[in-house]
Coordinates of C-alpha atoms in Angstrom, one line a residue:
M1086 CA -68.1 24.9 11.4
N1087 CA -65.7 27.8 11.3
Q1088 CA -63.8 29.1 8.3
N1089 CA -60.4 27.5 9.4
S1090 CA -62.0 24.0 9.5
I1091 CA -63.4 24.4 6.1
F1092 CA -60.1 25.6 4.7
R1093 CA -58.3 22.5 6.2
I1094 CA -60.8 20.1 4.6
V1095 CA -60.5 21.8 1.2
L1096 CA -56.7 21.6 1.5
R1097 CA -56.8 17.9 2.3
L1098 CA -59.0 17.1 -0.7
A1099 CA -56.7 19.1 -3.0
V1100 CA -53.7 17.1 -1.8
I1101 CA -55.6 13.8 -2.3
L1102 CA -56.6 14.8 -5.8
V1103 CA -53.0 15.7 -6.6
M1104 CA -51.5 12.5 -5.1
V1105 CA -53.9 10.0 -6.6
P1106 CA -52.6 10.4 -10.2
C1107 CA -49.0 10.3 -8.9
V1108 CA -49.6 7.0 -7.2
S1109 CA -51.3 5.5 -10.2
F1110 CA -48.5 6.8 -12.4
A1111 CA -46.0 5.3 -9.9
Q1112 CA -47.7 1.9 -10.4
Q1113 CA -47.0 1.8 -14.1
I1114 CA -45.4 -1.2 -15.8
L1115 CA -41.8 -0.8 -14.7
N1116 CA -42.9 -0.6 -11.0
K1117 CA -45.2 -3.6 -11.0
P1118 CA -44.0 -6.4 -8.7
V1119 CA -43.4 -9.9 -10.2
D1120 CA -42.1 -13.3 -9.0
I1121 CA -39.6 -15.2 -11.1
S1122 CA -37.7 -18.4 -10.2
V1123 CA -36.1 -20.2 -13.2
K1124 CA -33.0 -22.2 -13.9
G1125 CA -31.7 -22.8 -17.4
Q1126 CA -34.8 -21.4 -19.1
P1127 CA -35.0 -19.4 -22.3
V1128 CA -35.1 -15.6 -22.1
S1129 CA -38.4 -15.6 -24.0
A1130 CA -40.0 -17.8 -21.4
V1131 CA -39.0 -15.4 -18.6
L1132 CA -40.3 -12.4 -20.5
K1133 CA -43.6 -14.2 -21.2
S1134 CA -44.0 -15.0 -17.5
M1135 CA -43.4 -11.4 -16.5
S1136 CA -45.9 -10.1 -19.0
E1137 CA -48.6 -12.5 -17.9
Q1138 CA -48.1 -11.5 -14.2
G1139 CA -48.1 -7.7 -14.9
K1140 CA -50.8 -7.9 -17.7
F1141 CA -48.7 -6.1 -20.3
Y1142 CA -46.8 -6.9 -23.5
F1143 CA -43.0 -6.7 -24.4
S1144 CA -41.9 -5.2 -27.6
Y1145 CA -38.3 -5.6 -28.8
N1146 CA -36.1 -6.3 -31.8
S1147 CA -35.2 -10.0 -32.1
N1148 CA -31.7 -9.0 -33.3
L1149 CA -31.3 -7.1 -30.0
I1150 CA -32.3 -10.0 -27.7
A1151 CA -31.6 -13.6 -28.3
G1152 CA -34.8 -15.2 -27.1
D1153 CA -33.4 -18.8 -26.9
S1154 CA -30.6 -17.8 -24.6
L1155 CA -30.8 -19.8 -21.3
V1156 CA -30.8 -17.9 -18.1
T1157 CA -31.1 -18.5 -14.4
I1158 CA -32.8 -15.9 -12.2
T1159 CA -34.8 -15.7 -8.9
A1160 CA -36.8 -12.7 -7.9
T1161 CA -39.6 -12.3 -5.3
R1162 CA -42.0 -9.4 -5.5
Q1163 CA -39.4 -7.2 -7.2
P1164 CA -40.3 -4.4 -9.7
V1165 CA -40.2 -5.2 -13.4
R1166 CA -37.3 -2.7 -13.9
Q1167 CA -35.1 -4.4 -11.3
V1168 CA -35.7 -7.9 -12.8
L1169 CA -34.9 -6.7 -16.3
D1170 CA -31.7 -5.0 -15.2
Q1171 CA -30.7 -8.2 -13.4
L1172 CA -31.6 -10.3 -16.5
F1173 CA -29.8 -8.1 -19.1
Y1174 CA -27.0 -6.7 -16.9
N1175 CA -28.1 -3.0 -17.4
R1176 CA -27.5 -3.2 -21.1
F1177 CA -30.9 -1.8 -22.2
Q1178 CA -33.2 1.1 -21.6
Y1179 CA -37.0 0.8 -21.4
K1180 CA -39.9 2.9 -22.6
E1181 CA -43.6 2.5 -21.7
K1182 CA -46.3 3.1 -24.3
G1183 CA -49.8 2.1 -23.3
D1184 CA -49.8 -1.7 -22.4
Y1185 CA -46.5 -2.2 -24.1
L1186 CA -43.0 -2.1 -22.6
I1187 CA -40.4 -1.4 -25.3
I1188 CA -36.9 -2.6 -24.8
L1189 CA -34.3 -0.4 -26.5
P1190 CA -30.5 -0.3 -26.6
V1191 CA -28.8 2.0 -24.1
A1192 CA -27.9 5.4 -25.6
R1193 CA -24.2 5.2 -26.3
E1194 CA -22.1 7.7 -24.3
K1195 CA -20.3 10.0 -26.7
S1196 CA -17.6 11.3 -24.4
F1197 CA -14.6 9.4 -23.1
H1198 CA -11.4 10.2 -21.3
V1199 CA -7.8 10.2 -22.5
S1200 CA -5.3 9.7 -19.7
G1201 CA -1.6 9.2 -19.7
L1202 CA 1.8 10.3 -18.4
I1203 CA 4.2 13.1 -19.7
L1204 CA 7.9 12.3 -19.3
D1205 CA 11.1 14.2 -20.0
D1206 CA 12.7 12.3 -22.9
E1207 CA 16.2 12.9 -21.6
T1208 CA 15.8 12.4 -17.9
G1209 CA 12.7 10.2 -17.8
K1210 CA 11.3 12.4 -15.0
P1211 CA 7.7 13.5 -15.0
V1212 CA 6.9 16.9 -16.5
D1213 CA 4.3 18.9 -14.6
Y1214 CA 2.2 21.8 -16.0
A1215 CA 2.5 20.6 -19.6
S1216 CA -0.6 21.4 -21.7
V1217 CA -2.4 18.6 -23.5
Y1218 CA -5.0 20.0 -25.9
S1219 CA -6.9 19.5 -29.1
R1220 CA -6.9 22.2 -31.7
Q1221 CA -10.0 20.9 -33.4
L1222 CA -12.2 20.2 -30.3
L1223 CA -10.8 23.1 -28.1
V1224 CA -10.4 21.0 -25.0
S1225 CA -7.3 21.0 -22.8
T1226 CA -5.8 20.0 -19.5
L1227 CA -2.5 20.3 -17.6
S1228 CA -0.3 17.5 -16.3
E1229 CA -0.1 17.2 -12.5
D1230 CA 3.1 17.1 -10.4
D1231 CA 3.6 13.4 -11.2
G1232 CA 3.3 14.1 -15.0
G1233 CA -0.1 12.4 -15.2
F1234 CA -3.1 13.9 -17.1
R1235 CA -6.7 13.1 -17.8
L1236 CA -8.6 14.8 -20.6
R1237 CA -12.3 14.4 -21.3
I1238 CA -13.2 14.2 -25.0
K1239 CA -16.8 15.0 -25.8
E1240 CA -17.0 13.6 -29.4
R1241 CA -15.8 10.3 -30.6
A1242 CA -14.8 11.7 -34.0
F1243 CA -11.7 9.7 -34.6
P1244 CA -8.9 10.2 -35.4
I1245 CA -8.3 12.8 -32.6
Y1246 CA -5.1 14.8 -32.6
L1247 CA -3.7 15.9 -29.2
T1248 CA -0.8 18.3 -28.9
V1249 CA 1.5 18.4 -25.8
S1250 CA 3.2 21.8 -25.3
K1251 CA 5.3 23.3 -22.5
V1252 CA 7.7 26.2 -22.5
G1253 CA 11.2 24.9 -22.9
Y1254 CA 10.1 21.7 -24.8
G1255 CA 9.3 21.0 -28.4
D1256 CA 5.6 20.4 -29.3
T1257 CA 4.7 16.7 -29.6
T1258 CA 1.5 15.4 -31.2
M1259 CA -0.3 12.2 -30.5
V1260 CA -3.1 10.5 -32.5
I1261 CA -6.0 8.7 -30.9
N1262 CA -7.8 6.3 -33.2
S1263 CA -10.1 4.6 -30.8
T1264 CA -11.1 4.4 -27.2
E1265 CA -8.8 1.5 -26.7
E1266 CA -5.9 3.9 -27.3
S1267 CA -7.0 6.3 -24.6
A1268 CA -4.1 5.6 -22.2
R1269 CA -0.8 7.0 -23.4
T1270 CA 2.7 7.7 -22.1
M1271 CA 4.4 10.6 -24.0
R1272 CA 8.0 11.6 -24.0
I1273 CA 8.8 15.2 -24.8
Q1274 CA 12.2 16.6 -25.7
P1275 CA 13.7 19.7 -24.1
K1276 CA 14.3 22.5 -26.6
A1277 CA 16.1 25.8 -26.2
V1278 CA 13.8 28.3 -27.8
D1279 CA 13.8 32.1 -28.1
L1280 CA 10.6 33.5 -26.7
D1281 CA 8.3 35.0 -29.3
P1282 CA 7.9 38.7 -28.5
L1283 CA 4.2 38.4 -29.1
I1284 CA 4.0 35.6 -26.5
V1285 CA 5.9 37.8 -24.0
R1286 CA 3.5 40.6 -24.7
Y1287 CA 0.4 38.5 -24.4
S1288 CA 1.5 37.1 -21.1
E1289 CA 2.0 40.6 -19.7
G1290 CA -1.7 41.1 -19.1
E1291 CA -1.7 37.9 -17.0
S1292 CA 1.3 39.2 -15.0
T1293 CA -0.4 42.4 -13.9
W1294 CA -1.6 42.3 -10.3
L1295 CA -5.2 42.1 -11.6
G1296 CA -4.3 39.1 -13.8
R1297 CA -2.5 37.3 -11.0
L1298 CA -5.5 38.0 -8.7
F1299 CA -8.2 36.8 -11.0
L1300 CA -6.5 34.1 -13.2
S1301 CA -5.5 30.8 -11.7
Q1302 CA -1.9 29.6 -11.9
R1303 CA -3.0 26.7 -14.2
L1304 CA -4.7 29.1 -16.7
R1305 CA -1.6 31.3 -16.8
A1306 CA 0.7 28.3 -17.2
Q1307 CA -1.4 27.0 -20.1
S1308 CA -1.4 30.4 -21.8
R1309 CA 2.4 30.4 -21.8
N1310 CA 2.6 26.8 -23.1
I1311 CA 0.3 27.3 -26.1
G1312 CA 0.8 31.0 -26.7
R1313 CA 1.2 30.6 -30.5
F1314 CA -2.1 29.0 -31.1
F1315 CA -5.2 31.2 -31.6
V1316 CA -8.6 30.5 -33.2
S1317 CA -11.6 32.8 -34.0
L1318 CA -15.1 31.7 -33.0
P1319 CA -18.5 33.5 -33.1
Y1320 CA -19.3 33.7 -29.4
Q1321 CA -18.3 32.9 -25.8
A1322 CA -20.3 32.7 -22.6
S1323 CA -18.5 32.2 -19.2
L1324 CA -19.2 32.5 -15.5
T1325 CA -15.5 32.9 -14.5
P1326 CA -12.2 32.5 -16.4
G1327 CA -12.0 28.8 -17.4
L1328 CA -15.6 28.1 -16.6
G1329 CA -17.5 28.7 -19.8
T1330 CA -18.2 27.5 -23.3
H1331 CA -14.5 27.3 -24.2
G1332 CA -13.3 26.0 -20.9
R1333 CA -9.6 26.4 -20.3
M1334 CA -9.1 27.1 -24.0
S1335 CA -10.9 30.5 -23.6
G1336 CA -7.5 32.3 -23.6
Q1337 CA -6.8 31.0 -27.1
V1338 CA -10.1 32.1 -28.7
V1339 CA -10.9 35.4 -30.4
N1340 CA -14.6 36.0 -30.1
K1341 CA -17.1 38.2 -32.0
F1342 CA -19.4 38.3 -29.0
S1343 CA -18.3 37.5 -25.4
L1344 CA -20.7 37.5 -22.4
N1345 CA -19.0 37.0 -19.1
V1346 CA -21.1 37.0 -15.8
A1347 CA -18.3 37.4 -13.2
G1348 CA -15.3 37.6 -15.5
G1349 CA -13.9 36.5 -18.8
Y1350 CA -10.5 35.5 -20.2
T1351 CA -10.1 35.5 -24.0
A1352 CA -7.5 35.8 -26.6
G1353 CA -9.2 38.9 -28.0
V1354 CA -12.4 40.4 -29.2
N1355 CA -13.5 41.3 -32.7
G1356 CA -16.9 42.6 -31.9
V1357 CA -18.5 43.1 -28.5
E1358 CA -17.5 41.9 -25.0
I1359 CA -19.6 42.5 -21.9
A1360 CA -18.8 41.5 -18.3
G1361 CA -20.5 42.0 -15.0
G1362 CA -17.1 42.0 -13.3
F1363 CA -14.0 42.0 -15.6
N1364 CA -12.5 41.2 -19.0
I1365 CA -8.9 40.0 -19.6
S1366 CA -7.8 39.8 -23.2
K1367 CA -4.4 38.4 -24.3
E1368 CA -4.5 39.9 -27.8
N1369 CA -6.4 42.8 -29.4
V1370 CA -9.8 44.2 -28.9
R1371 CA -11.9 45.8 -31.6
Y1372 CA -15.1 47.8 -31.4
V1373 CA -16.6 47.5 -27.9
Q1374 CA -15.5 46.2 -24.5
L1375 CA -17.6 46.8 -21.4
A1376 CA -17.0 45.7 -17.8
G1377 CA -18.5 46.5 -14.4
A1378 CA -15.1 46.6 -12.7
F1379 CA -12.1 46.5 -15.0
N1380 CA -10.7 45.6 -18.5
V1381 CA -7.1 44.4 -19.1
V1382 CA -5.9 44.1 -22.7
S1383 CA -2.4 42.9 -23.6
G1384 CA -2.7 44.0 -27.3
H1385 CA -4.2 47.2 -28.7
V1386 CA -7.8 48.5 -28.5
N1387 CA -9.5 49.9 -31.5
G1388 CA -12.9 51.1 -30.5
V1389 CA -14.6 51.9 -27.2
Q1390 CA -13.5 50.6 -23.8
I1391 CA -15.6 51.3 -20.7
A1392 CA -15.1 50.1 -17.1
G1393 CA -16.6 51.0 -13.8
F1394 CA -13.2 51.1 -12.1
S1395 CA -10.1 50.6 -14.4
N1396 CA -9.0 50.2 -18.0
N1397 CA -5.5 48.9 -18.7
V1398 CA -4.2 48.6 -22.2
L1399 CA -0.6 47.3 -22.6
D1400 CA -0.2 48.3 -26.2
S1401 CA -2.0 51.2 -27.9
L1402 CA -5.5 52.8 -28.0
H1403 CA -7.3 54.1 -31.1
G1404 CA -10.7 55.2 -29.9
V1405 CA -12.3 56.1 -26.6
Q1406 CA -11.4 54.8 -23.1
I1407 CA -13.7 55.7 -20.1
S1408 CA -13.3 54.5 -16.5
G1409 CA -14.5 55.4 -13.1
F1410 CA -11.0 55.5 -11.5
S1411 CA -8.1 55.0 -13.9
S1412 CA -7.4 54.7 -17.6
M1413 CA -4.0 53.4 -18.5
V1414 CA -2.4 52.9 -22.0
R1415 CA 1.2 51.8 -22.1
K1416 CA 1.8 53.1 -25.7
R1417 CA 0.2 55.7 -27.9
V1418 CA -3.3 57.1 -27.6
D1419 CA -5.2 58.2 -30.7
G1420 CA -8.5 59.4 -29.3
V1421 CA -9.9 60.2 -25.9
Q1422 CA -9.0 59.1 -22.4
V1423 CA -11.6 59.8 -19.6
S1424 CA -11.2 58.7 -16.0
G1425 CA -12.4 59.7 -12.6
F1426 CA -9.0 59.9 -11.0
L1427 CA -6.0 58.9 -13.1
S1428 CA -5.2 58.8 -16.9
R1429 CA -1.9 57.8 -18.4
A1430 CA -0.7 57.6 -22.0
G1431 CA 2.8 56.1 -22.1
G1432 CA 3.6 56.6 -25.8
G1433 CA 2.2 60.0 -26.6
I1434 CA -1.3 61.2 -27.5
A1435 CA -3.2 62.6 -30.4
G1436 CA -6.5 63.7 -28.9
A1437 CA -7.7 64.5 -25.4
Q1438 CA -7.0 63.3 -21.9
I1439 CA -9.6 64.2 -19.3
T1440 CA -9.3 63.1 -15.7
G1441 CA -10.6 64.1 -12.3
A1442 CA -7.3 64.3 -10.5
I1443 CA -4.1 63.3 -12.4
G1444 CA -3.2 63.2 -16.1
L1445 CA 0.1 61.8 -17.3
I1446 CA 1.5 61.8 -20.9
R1447 CA 4.9 60.4 -22.0
N1448 CA 6.5 61.1 -25.4
G1449 CA 4.4 64.2 -26.1
G1450 CA 1.8 64.5 -28.8
H1451 CA -0.8 67.0 -29.5
G1452 CA -4.3 67.8 -28.2
A1453 CA -5.7 68.7 -24.8
Q1454 CA -4.8 67.5 -21.3
I1455 CA -7.4 68.5 -18.7
S1456 CA -7.5 67.5 -15.0
G1457 CA -9.0 68.6 -11.8
G1458 CA -5.6 68.3 -10.0
Y1459 CA -2.3 67.8 -11.8
N1460 CA -1.1 67.4 -15.4
Q1461 CA 2.3 66.2 -16.5
V1462 CA 3.6 65.7 -20.0
R1463 CA 7.0 64.6 -21.2
G1464 CA 8.3 65.1 -24.8
V1465 CA 7.2 67.6 -27.3
F1466 CA 3.6 68.5 -26.8
E1467 CA 1.3 70.9 -28.8
G1468 CA -2.1 71.9 -27.5
V1469 CA -3.5 73.0 -24.2
Q1470 CA -3.0 71.9 -20.5
I1471 CA -5.7 72.9 -18.0
A1472 CA -5.4 71.8 -14.4
G1473 CA -7.1 72.8 -11.1
A1474 CA -3.8 72.8 -9.2
A1475 CA -0.7 72.4 -11.4
N1476 CA 0.6 71.8 -15.0
N1477 CA 4.1 70.4 -15.5
A1478 CA 5.7 70.2 -19.0
R1479 CA 9.0 68.3 -18.5
D1480 CA 10.3 68.9 -22.0
S1481 CA 9.5 71.2 -24.9
V1482 CA 5.9 72.3 -25.3
R1483 CA 4.0 74.5 -27.8
A1484 CA 1.0 74.9 -25.7
T1485 CA -1.2 77.1 -23.5
Q1486 CA -0.9 76.2 -19.8
I1487 CA -3.8 77.2 -17.5
S1488 CA -4.0 76.3 -13.9
G1489 CA -5.5 77.5 -10.6
G1490 CA -2.1 77.2 -8.9
L1491 CA 1.2 76.6 -10.7
N1492 CA 2.4 76.1 -14.3
M1493 CA 5.9 74.7 -14.9
A1494 CA 7.6 74.1 -18.2
R1495 CA 11.1 73.4 -19.4
N1496 CA 10.9 75.0 -22.7
I1497 CA 7.6 76.7 -23.7
R1498 CA 6.3 78.4 -26.8
G1499 CA 2.9 79.7 -25.8
V1500 CA 1.1 81.1 -22.8
Q1501 CA 1.3 80.3 -19.1
L1502 CA -1.7 81.6 -17.1
A1503 CA -1.7 80.9 -13.4
P1504 CA -1.0 82.6 -10.0
F1505 CA 2.5 81.1 -10.2
N1506 CA 4.4 80.4 -13.4
Y1507 CA 7.9 78.9 -14.0
A1508 CA 9.7 78.2 -17.2
K1509 CA 13.3 77.3 -17.7
R1510 CA 13.2 78.9 -21.2
M1511 CA 10.2 81.1 -22.0
R1512 CA 9.4 82.0 -25.6
G1513 CA 5.9 83.2 -25.1
V1514 CA 3.9 85.0 -22.4
Q1515 CA 3.6 84.5 -18.7
I1516 CA 0.6 86.0 -16.9
G1517 CA 0.3 85.6 -13.2
I1518 CA 1.1 87.0 -9.8
V1519 CA 4.7 85.6 -9.7
N1520 CA 6.4 84.7 -13.0
I1521 CA 9.9 83.1 -12.9
A1522 CA 12.1 82.1 -15.9
D1523 CA 15.7 81.2 -16.3
S1524 CA 15.8 82.9 -19.7
S1525 CA 13.1 84.6 -21.7
S1526 CA 12.6 86.0 -25.2
G1527 CA 8.9 86.7 -24.5
A1528 CA 7.0 88.6 -21.9
S1529 CA 6.2 88.1 -18.2
I1530 CA 3.2 90.0 -17.0
G1531 CA 2.6 90.0 -13.3
L1532 CA 3.3 91.5 -9.9
F1533 CA 6.7 89.8 -9.6
N1534 CA 8.6 88.8 -12.8
I1535 CA 11.9 87.2 -12.1
V1536 CA 14.1 86.2 -15.0
R1537 CA 17.6 85.0 -14.1
K1538 CA 19.2 85.7 -17.4
S1539 CA 17.8 89.1 -18.1
T1540 CA 18.2 92.9 -18.0
S1541 CA 16.4 93.3 -14.7
N1542 CA 17.7 96.2 -12.6
I1543 CA 17.1 98.4 -9.6
S1544 CA 16.9 102.1 -10.5
V1545 CA 17.3 105.1 -8.2
Y1546 CA 16.1 108.3 -9.8
A1547 CA 14.4 111.7 -9.4
T1548 CA 11.3 113.0 -11.1
D1549 CA 9.1 116.1 -11.2
I1550 CA 6.7 114.1 -8.8
A1551 CA 9.2 113.1 -6.1
P1552 CA 12.9 113.8 -5.7
L1553 CA 13.7 110.3 -4.5
N1554 CA 12.3 107.2 -6.3
V1555 CA 13.3 103.5 -6.3
A1556 CA 12.1 101.1 -9.0
W1557 CA 12.5 97.4 -9.4
K1558 CA 12.4 96.5 -13.1
M1559 CA 11.9 92.8 -13.7
G1560 CA 12.1 91.1 -17.1
T1561 CA 14.0 91.5 -20.3
H1562 CA 14.9 94.4 -22.5
K1563 CA 12.0 93.5 -24.8
F1564 CA 9.4 93.6 -22.0
Y1565 CA 9.7 94.2 -18.3
S1566 CA 7.4 95.1 -15.4
L1567 CA 8.3 97.5 -12.6
L1568 CA 7.3 98.3 -9.1
M1569 CA 8.2 101.7 -7.8
A1570 CA 8.0 103.9 -4.7
G1571 CA 9.0 107.5 -4.1
T1572 CA 9.0 110.2 -1.5
G1573 CA 9.8 113.9 -1.0
I1574 CA 12.6 115.4 1.0
N1575 CA 11.2 118.9 1.5
G1576 CA 9.2 119.2 4.8
N1577 CA 6.9 121.8 3.3
K1578 CA 6.2 119.8 0.1
K1579 CA 5.7 116.3 1.4
V1580 CA 4.7 113.5 -1.1
Q1581 CA 4.6 109.7 -1.1
T1582 CA 3.9 107.7 -4.2
F1583 CA 3.9 104.1 -5.2
G1584 CA 2.8 102.3 -8.3
A1585 CA 3.5 99.7 -11.1
G1586 CA 4.0 99.7 -14.8
F1587 CA 5.8 98.1 -17.7
G1588 CA 8.4 99.1 -20.2
R1589 CA 10.8 98.2 -23.1
E1590 CA 14.5 99.0 -23.8
F1591 CA 16.0 99.8 -27.1
F1592 CA 19.7 99.6 -27.8
P1593 CA 20.5 100.6 -31.3
F1594 CA 24.1 101.2 -30.2
K1595 CA 26.5 99.1 -28.1
K1596 CA 26.4 101.5 -25.1
A1597 CA 23.7 104.0 -25.9
G1598 CA 19.9 103.5 -26.2
F1599 CA 16.6 104.5 -24.7
F1600 CA 13.6 103.1 -22.9
V1601 CA 9.8 103.7 -22.9
E1602 CA 7.8 103.1 -19.7
I1603 CA 4.1 103.4 -18.8
L1604 CA 3.2 103.6 -15.1
N1605 CA 0.2 104.0 -12.9
Q1606 CA 1.0 105.7 -9.6
N1607 CA -1.0 106.5 -6.4
I1608 CA -0.1 109.7 -4.6
Y1609 CA -0.5 110.1 -0.9
L1610 CA -1.3 113.7 0.1
G1611 CA -2.3 113.3 3.7
D1612 CA -5.3 111.0 3.4
W1613 CA -5.0 107.2 2.7
D1614 CA -8.7 106.9 1.9
K1615 CA -8.4 109.6 -0.8
M1616 CA -5.5 109.2 -3.1
P1617 CA -5.3 110.7 -6.6
S1618 CA -4.1 108.6 -9.5
L1619 CA -1.3 109.5 -11.8
Y1620 CA -0.8 108.0 -15.3
R1621 CA 2.7 108.6 -16.6
L1622 CA 4.6 108.0 -19.9
Q1623 CA 8.4 108.1 -19.4
I1624 CA 11.0 108.2 -22.2
A1625 CA 14.7 108.3 -21.3
A1626 CA 18.0 108.0 -23.1
T1627 CA 20.4 105.5 -21.5
Y1628 CA 24.2 105.1 -21.4
K1629 CA 26.0 102.1 -20.1
L1630 CA 28.8 103.0 -17.7
S1631 CA 29.7 99.4 -17.3
R1632 CA 28.2 95.9 -17.5
H1633 CA 26.1 96.5 -14.4
F1634 CA 25.6 100.3 -14.2
M1635 CA 23.6 102.6 -16.5
L1636 CA 22.7 106.3 -16.5
F1637 CA 19.4 107.5 -17.8
G1638 CA 17.3 110.6 -18.2
G1639 CA 14.5 112.1 -20.3
P1640 CA 11.1 113.7 -20.5
S1641 CA 7.8 112.4 -19.2
Y1642 CA 4.1 113.1 -19.7
S1643 CA 1.8 112.8 -16.7
I1644 CA -2.0 112.8 -16.5
Y1645 CA -3.2 113.6 -13.0
D1646 CA -6.7 112.5 -11.9
H1647 CA -7.5 114.1 -8.5
D1648 CA -11.4 113.8 -8.8
G1649 CA -11.8 116.9 -6.7
I1650 CA -9.5 115.7 -3.8
E1651 CA -8.0 118.6 -1.8
T1652 CA -4.3 118.5 -0.9
K1653 CA -3.6 118.7 2.8
K1654 CA -1.5 121.4 4.2
G1655 CA 2.2 120.8 4.0
Y1656 CA 1.9 118.4 1.0
K1657 CA 3.0 119.1 -2.6
Q1658 CA 0.4 120.7 -4.9
F1659 CA -0.4 119.1 -8.3
P1660 CA 0.0 119.9 -11.1
P1661 CA 3.4 121.3 -10.0
S1662 CA 4.1 124.9 -11.1
G1663 CA 6.7 125.8 -13.7
Y1664 CA 6.0 122.8 -16.1
P1665 CA 4.3 123.1 -19.5
K1666 CA 0.6 122.3 -19.1
I1667 CA -1.7 120.6 -21.6
D1668 CA -5.3 121.6 -21.2
L1669 CA -7.6 118.6 -21.0
R1670 CA -10.7 120.8 -20.5
S1671 CA -11.6 119.1 -17.2
Q1672 CA -11.5 120.4 -13.6
K1673 CA -10.7 117.0 -12.2
V1674 CA -8.0 116.0 -14.7
S1675 CA -4.8 117.9 -15.6
S1676 CA -1.6 117.0 -17.4
W1677 CA 1.9 118.3 -17.9
I1678 CA 5.3 117.5 -19.3
G1679 CA 7.9 116.6 -16.7
W1680 CA 11.2 114.7 -16.5
Q1681 CA 13.2 111.9 -14.9
A1682 CA 16.9 111.1 -14.4
G1683 CA 18.8 108.5 -12.4
I1684 CA 21.1 105.5 -12.3
S1685 CA 20.3 101.8 -12.7
W1686 CA 22.1 98.8 -11.2
R1687 CA 21.6 95.8 -13.5
Y1688 CA 21.7 92.6 -11.5
G1689 CA 20.4 90.2 -14.1
K1690 CA 22.9 87.8 -15.8
L1691 CA 22.9 87.8 -19.5

């Protein structure tokens, strides 16, 4: 005999051993067949005949069954249970104990249904989407299109008070004192009411696209109808909105602990709320709210709010908000916003906003705004803006703006640091390649500094280095940068020079003054690969010929670093002869006192 055959035999024996007790159990008292055929006989005689046939005993309360009642019944080879149900019309339940069959009263069903019709008291027409609910039992339903409703009541704790509510109608209360009063027709009166601002606010969360997507129309209608009623309870557990421990009344309950599998809909949280998908709260949230996808809160959040995708608070935040994609607060943020893509504080901020791409703040505040892409703030803001691409301060800021691309500000007291900076009114420092301002009382440091309302000018002048020089001076009289280029006009003393520097103007008198400039120039002497450096301090007296033209002239001090570079034939020798020399005790560095003189055309508009 092979192993497969042995295995099949053992398996059959195991099945038989399992089935035999089941069969014997199935042949217990209630399943034993009996034959009964009586007409006008006492119940006690029928029970005695059944017990004798089945070899068991009945046990029951004589007050429960009247043994002398006369009955007529016929049954052929029917189970004891079926004969008893026929005899007593399914009024009892049965329990086996040894050789005894105990007859017990049927467990009384605690729940019952209240049904009825909701009508408009003035027109007599049915009222649809009216809420019928119990404040004590936290059960509710909505009337249908024909005004009818059906509400299941779990406890028979009479009296039961039911309230009928609908926006545009006065609340009406009905009292249920017994199951016989469970069918009602209610007439409710139209009432012109001013909407409570809180009700409007609480319904805003339901009106968001996420609320409309995940909350049914019936839930949203009920929330509007009974928006003034809220209750606090210890906990809630739900699968989806409306399918949980509080049913359709979940939107009226503030919970200390809420656990939602797919999603939850509550009045608020005063503890901890966790959802695998989403949380939607009509009121306020305190302490902790966690969701795998998103959180929507119509009130304010005081604590920590974390979502895998999005957080949306329609009031204010005091705490920490973290999301994988977007963090949105309609009003003020006191704390920290962190998101993977977008953060928005609609009513100002006191804290930090950190986002992967875009950060937006309205109504100013103070703190830090940091993003990988673009930051924008409106209103007075104090702190720091740091962005990978651009910062934009639409109003007045007292801040430091740092970006990898562009900084923009309307009115800034602080520092702008970026390749490109723009300020409508600059009262600080701009550092970049291109700095632009409409007006400035600060300093712009960069290659190109353009200030529309300024003392910027173009100067044509001669120096001891080159007889013809042109300089573009950009900025204000307090601080300006300059780019210059110069050339010689003598064929035997050729020279080309170009460089950059910065300076400041002083005007102690209306038309007369002076300026101080520091420059760094490169001098071409026949070899572009080997060019000496010249460091120059220039001081010149100035006189205004008119609003746009100014004469200047004065001494200069030059330090020439040639590093052993030989001057090509036909090019000018440095240091130039005939000027006072200052010995620096170096063969590679020399210095002398020179001069400059010229005229400036001031194109800036003061």
